[in-house]
XYZ file of C-alpha atoms in Angstrom:
236
model
C -33.822 -85.488 -38.757
C -30.413 -86.890 -38.449
C -29.121 -88.229 -34.797
C -25.751 -87.663 -35.680
C -25.798 -84.106 -37.012
C -25.167 -81.148 -34.872
C -28.593 -79.349 -35.127
C -29.927 -82.908 -33.872
C -27.823 -82.343 -30.614
C -28.584 -79.059 -29.793
C -31.957 -79.424 -29.497
C -31.522 -82.572 -27.767
C -29.493 -81.122 -24.991
C -31.439 -78.243 -25.083
C -34.636 -80.412 -24.265
C -32.734 -82.510 -22.039
C -32.628 -78.885 -19.950
C -35.784 -77.401 -20.088
C -36.843 -81.047 -19.180
C -34.427 -81.407 -15.949
C -34.679 -77.985 -15.137
C -38.560 -78.435 -15.431
C -38.211 -80.793 -12.875
C -35.702 -79.683 -10.512
C -37.970 -76.349 -10.418
C -41.316 -78.122 -9.617
C -39.156 -80.673 -7.443
C -38.174 -77.285 -5.426
C -41.138 -75.522 -4.701
C -42.838 -78.330 -4.198
C -40.599 -79.314 -0.920
C -40.187 -75.496 0.204
C -42.831 -75.620 2.766
C -41.916 -78.705 3.877
C -37.908 -76.484 4.303
C -39.677 -73.512 5.814
C -41.749 -76.097 8.379
C -38.251 -77.077 9.644
C -36.379 -74.078 10.089
C -39.360 -72.488 11.738
C -39.800 -75.358 13.561
C -35.738 -75.352 15.106
C -36.390 -71.891 15.696
C -38.875 -72.694 18.004
C -36.296 -75.145 19.235
C -33.868 -73.029 19.375
C -35.658 -69.812 21.275
C -37.109 -72.418 24.311
C -33.640 -74.106 24.348
C -32.800 -70.635 26.515
C -35.201 -71.458 28.767
C -34.401 -74.574 29.366
C -37.788 -76.299 27.718
C -36.433 -79.619 25.507
C -39.279 -80.425 23.423
C -40.307 -84.951 23.049
C -39.448 -85.643 19.701
C -42.595 -84.288 16.998
C -43.862 -81.695 19.877
C -41.712 -78.260 19.108
C -44.845 -76.063 17.832
C -47.053 -77.833 21.105
C -44.756 -76.340 22.984
C -43.538 -73.130 21.431
C -47.311 -72.405 21.665
C -48.032 -73.745 25.050
C -44.762 -71.553 27.134
C -44.487 -68.566 24.589
C -47.593 -66.645 25.260
C -46.832 -63.228 23.234
C -44.412 -62.074 20.443
C -43.656 -58.634 19.669
C -40.727 -55.450 19.035
C -39.403 -52.499 20.444
C -37.386 -49.650 19.453
C -34.618 -48.182 21.436
C -37.144 -46.289 23.291
C -38.088 -49.780 24.787
C -41.948 -48.762 23.157
C -43.615 -52.184 21.941
C -44.594 -52.801 18.452
C -46.573 -54.604 17.217
C -45.747 -56.789 14.239
C -44.848 -60.164 13.270
C -41.766 -60.899 15.612
C -40.943 -64.176 14.635
C -40.752 -63.866 10.693
C -38.268 -60.331 11.424
C -35.174 -60.662 9.912
C -32.501 -60.416 13.116
C -29.880 -60.093 10.733
C -30.937 -57.861 9.100
C -32.154 -56.352 12.293
C -29.276 -55.781 14.224
C -26.873 -53.633 11.554
C -29.497 -50.579 11.873
C -28.701 -47.930 13.085
C -29.630 -48.381 17.270
C -33.019 -46.085 15.834
C -34.137 -47.506 13.641
C -34.094 -51.345 15.015
C -37.764 -53.418 15.453
C -36.215 -56.424 18.002
C -38.418 -59.270 18.694
C -39.381 -60.257 22.080
C -40.438 -63.465 22.920
C -43.262 -63.458 25.997
C -41.983 -67.508 27.777
C -44.968 -68.215 30.985
C -43.348 -71.409 32.807
C -45.754 -71.270 35.680
C -48.034 -68.805 37.135
C -46.430 -65.628 37.460
C -43.196 -66.678 36.350
C -42.890 -64.801 32.827
C -39.632 -65.109 31.190
C -38.444 -62.328 28.278
C -36.696 -63.994 25.176
C -34.424 -61.625 23.736
C -32.772 -63.061 20.364
C -29.200 -61.669 18.838
C -26.304 -62.013 15.763
C -23.029 -61.531 15.463
C -19.879 -62.874 13.902
C -18.279 -64.844 14.853
C -15.072 -66.714 13.518
C -16.221 -68.307 9.893
C -19.572 -66.962 10.088
C -22.181 -65.672 11.126
C -23.564 -66.884 14.888
C -26.518 -66.615 16.709
C -28.471 -66.508 19.604
C -31.446 -65.843 22.508
C -31.203 -65.001 26.062
C -33.743 -64.943 28.550
C -34.626 -62.735 30.956
C -35.992 -62.668 34.596
C -39.016 -61.499 35.053
C -36.907 -58.474 36.794
C -35.306 -57.024 34.020
C -31.977 -57.420 35.226
C -31.471 -61.309 35.600
C -30.334 -63.747 32.689
C -32.466 -67.122 33.365
C -31.070 -68.625 30.511
C -29.074 -68.660 27.097
C -28.751 -70.202 24.207
C -26.152 -70.296 21.362
C -25.815 -71.392 18.056
C -23.090 -70.880 14.567
C -23.340 -71.781 11.122
C -19.265 -72.462 10.577
C -17.575 -72.321 13.559
C -14.378 -74.800 14.258
C -15.775 -78.163 15.629
C -13.661 -78.858 19.356
C -12.619 -74.794 19.586
C -15.648 -72.180 19.136
C -17.930 -74.361 17.734
C -18.643 -75.248 21.918
C -20.539 -72.355 22.686
C -23.262 -73.973 21.721
C -22.820 -76.521 24.491
C -24.259 -76.405 27.420
C -21.244 -75.972 29.449
C -20.894 -72.182 27.617
C -24.380 -70.717 27.276
C -24.960 -72.460 31.591
C -22.504 -69.726 32.441
C -24.795 -67.168 31.944
C -27.540 -68.637 33.581
C -28.327 -65.736 36.760
C -25.582 -63.005 35.186
C -27.081 -59.279 35.491
C -27.186 -57.376 32.608
C -28.223 -54.061 34.566
C -26.038 -53.239 37.492
C -26.858 -49.994 39.360
C -29.012 -49.183 37.133
C -27.260 -49.462 34.361
C -26.322 -51.722 31.558
C -23.868 -54.098 31.308
C -23.218 -56.513 29.061
C -22.462 -59.852 30.301
C -18.475 -60.005 29.352
C -16.555 -63.014 27.485
C -13.087 -63.930 28.720
C -9.913 -65.862 29.182
C -10.261 -68.644 32.397
C -8.717 -65.655 35.235
C -8.774 -62.523 34.148
C -11.768 -60.440 35.240
C -13.552 -57.694 33.663
C -12.512 -54.103 34.504
C -15.740 -52.387 34.893
C -17.647 -54.581 38.021
C -19.740 -55.973 34.774
C -20.620 -59.893 35.202
C -18.385 -62.086 33.245
C -18.336 -66.010 32.366
C -15.169 -67.796 30.429
C -14.024 -67.868 27.313
C -14.158 -70.978 25.021
C -10.496 -72.666 25.440
C -8.382 -72.168 21.685
C -11.872 -69.857 20.370
C -10.376 -66.428 21.182
C -11.684 -65.147 18.868
C -15.561 -66.616 18.395
C -15.623 -66.031 22.365
C -14.869 -61.626 21.883
C -17.592 -62.141 18.555
C -19.925 -63.729 21.584
C -18.815 -61.438 23.871
C -19.288 -58.211 20.865
C -22.731 -59.321 20.119
C -24.278 -59.817 23.328
C -22.873 -55.704 23.545
C -24.061 -54.854 20.395
C -27.908 -56.614 20.311
C -28.548 -56.370 24.277
C -27.687 -52.972 24.259
C -30.518 -52.024 21.577
C -32.610 -53.684 24.564
C -31.372 -51.803 27.990
C -34.970 -48.911 28.012
C -37.314 -52.137 27.954
C -35.354 -54.344 30.631
C -35.179 -50.891 32.409
C -39.102 -50.529 32.694
C -39.343 -54.023 33.406
C -37.550 -53.161 36.549
C -39.631 -50.698 37.021
C -42.369 -52.758 36.682
C -40.954 -55.170 39.833
C -39.859 -52.851 41.790
C-alpha cells in the first residue's frame, strides 16, 4: 500500500487510536481495584478522625475494623435498617425526602462501655461539595468529635473547615436540648444564636462555606432526630 496515500493515513490513524484506546482501557481496569481500595481507606480515615483516632501509616483498615464494631442504616423513624452502610452514597441519599432516606450509622467502641455513634453528612460549599462526620456520645445529645472535608474550597478561607481549629469547636456541643433537636449553629465571631442552640465560630473570610456547613448539619442530622432521641432514652 502506498504510504503516501490518504487511505494509508486513515488506516494508520484508526489502528493507532484502537491500540492506544485498548491500552488505556486495560490500564484503567487494572488500576480500578487499587483506586477503590485507596478511596475506601481514605473514607475510613475520615470516619475515624471524627472520634479523634489517627491511624498509623498502613494501619487504617486494621484500626477501622478494630474501632468500628457495627454499621447499619436508620430511617427517619429511628428504626434500624440492615445493609451495607459503608457503600451508601450520601450525596444521593441526603437529597431524598426525609421519609425516604436510609442514613448510615457507624458504631465506634473506644473502650469498655464507651460507644460513639458516627453520622455522615453531605452538603454544598462555595465551589463544590462539602461533607463530614459527627460522632455523638451514647447519650444521643452531645457531640464527641467532628470531621469536615471539601472538594475545592478556597485555601486559607473556606478550606479551613478541614482543620482541627474549626472541627474541634464542635466537641461537647449539644444537638438535643430539652428534648428538642437543635443543630449547632455556625456564626460570625461575636454573634449568638436566636433560639438558644449551641454554636461555633465561622471561618473568617469563608462565609458561604461556613453557611454551607451549618445547612449541612441542619439538613443531614435532623434526619437522625428519632435515632438520637432513642439513644437519649436508653441513657436515662
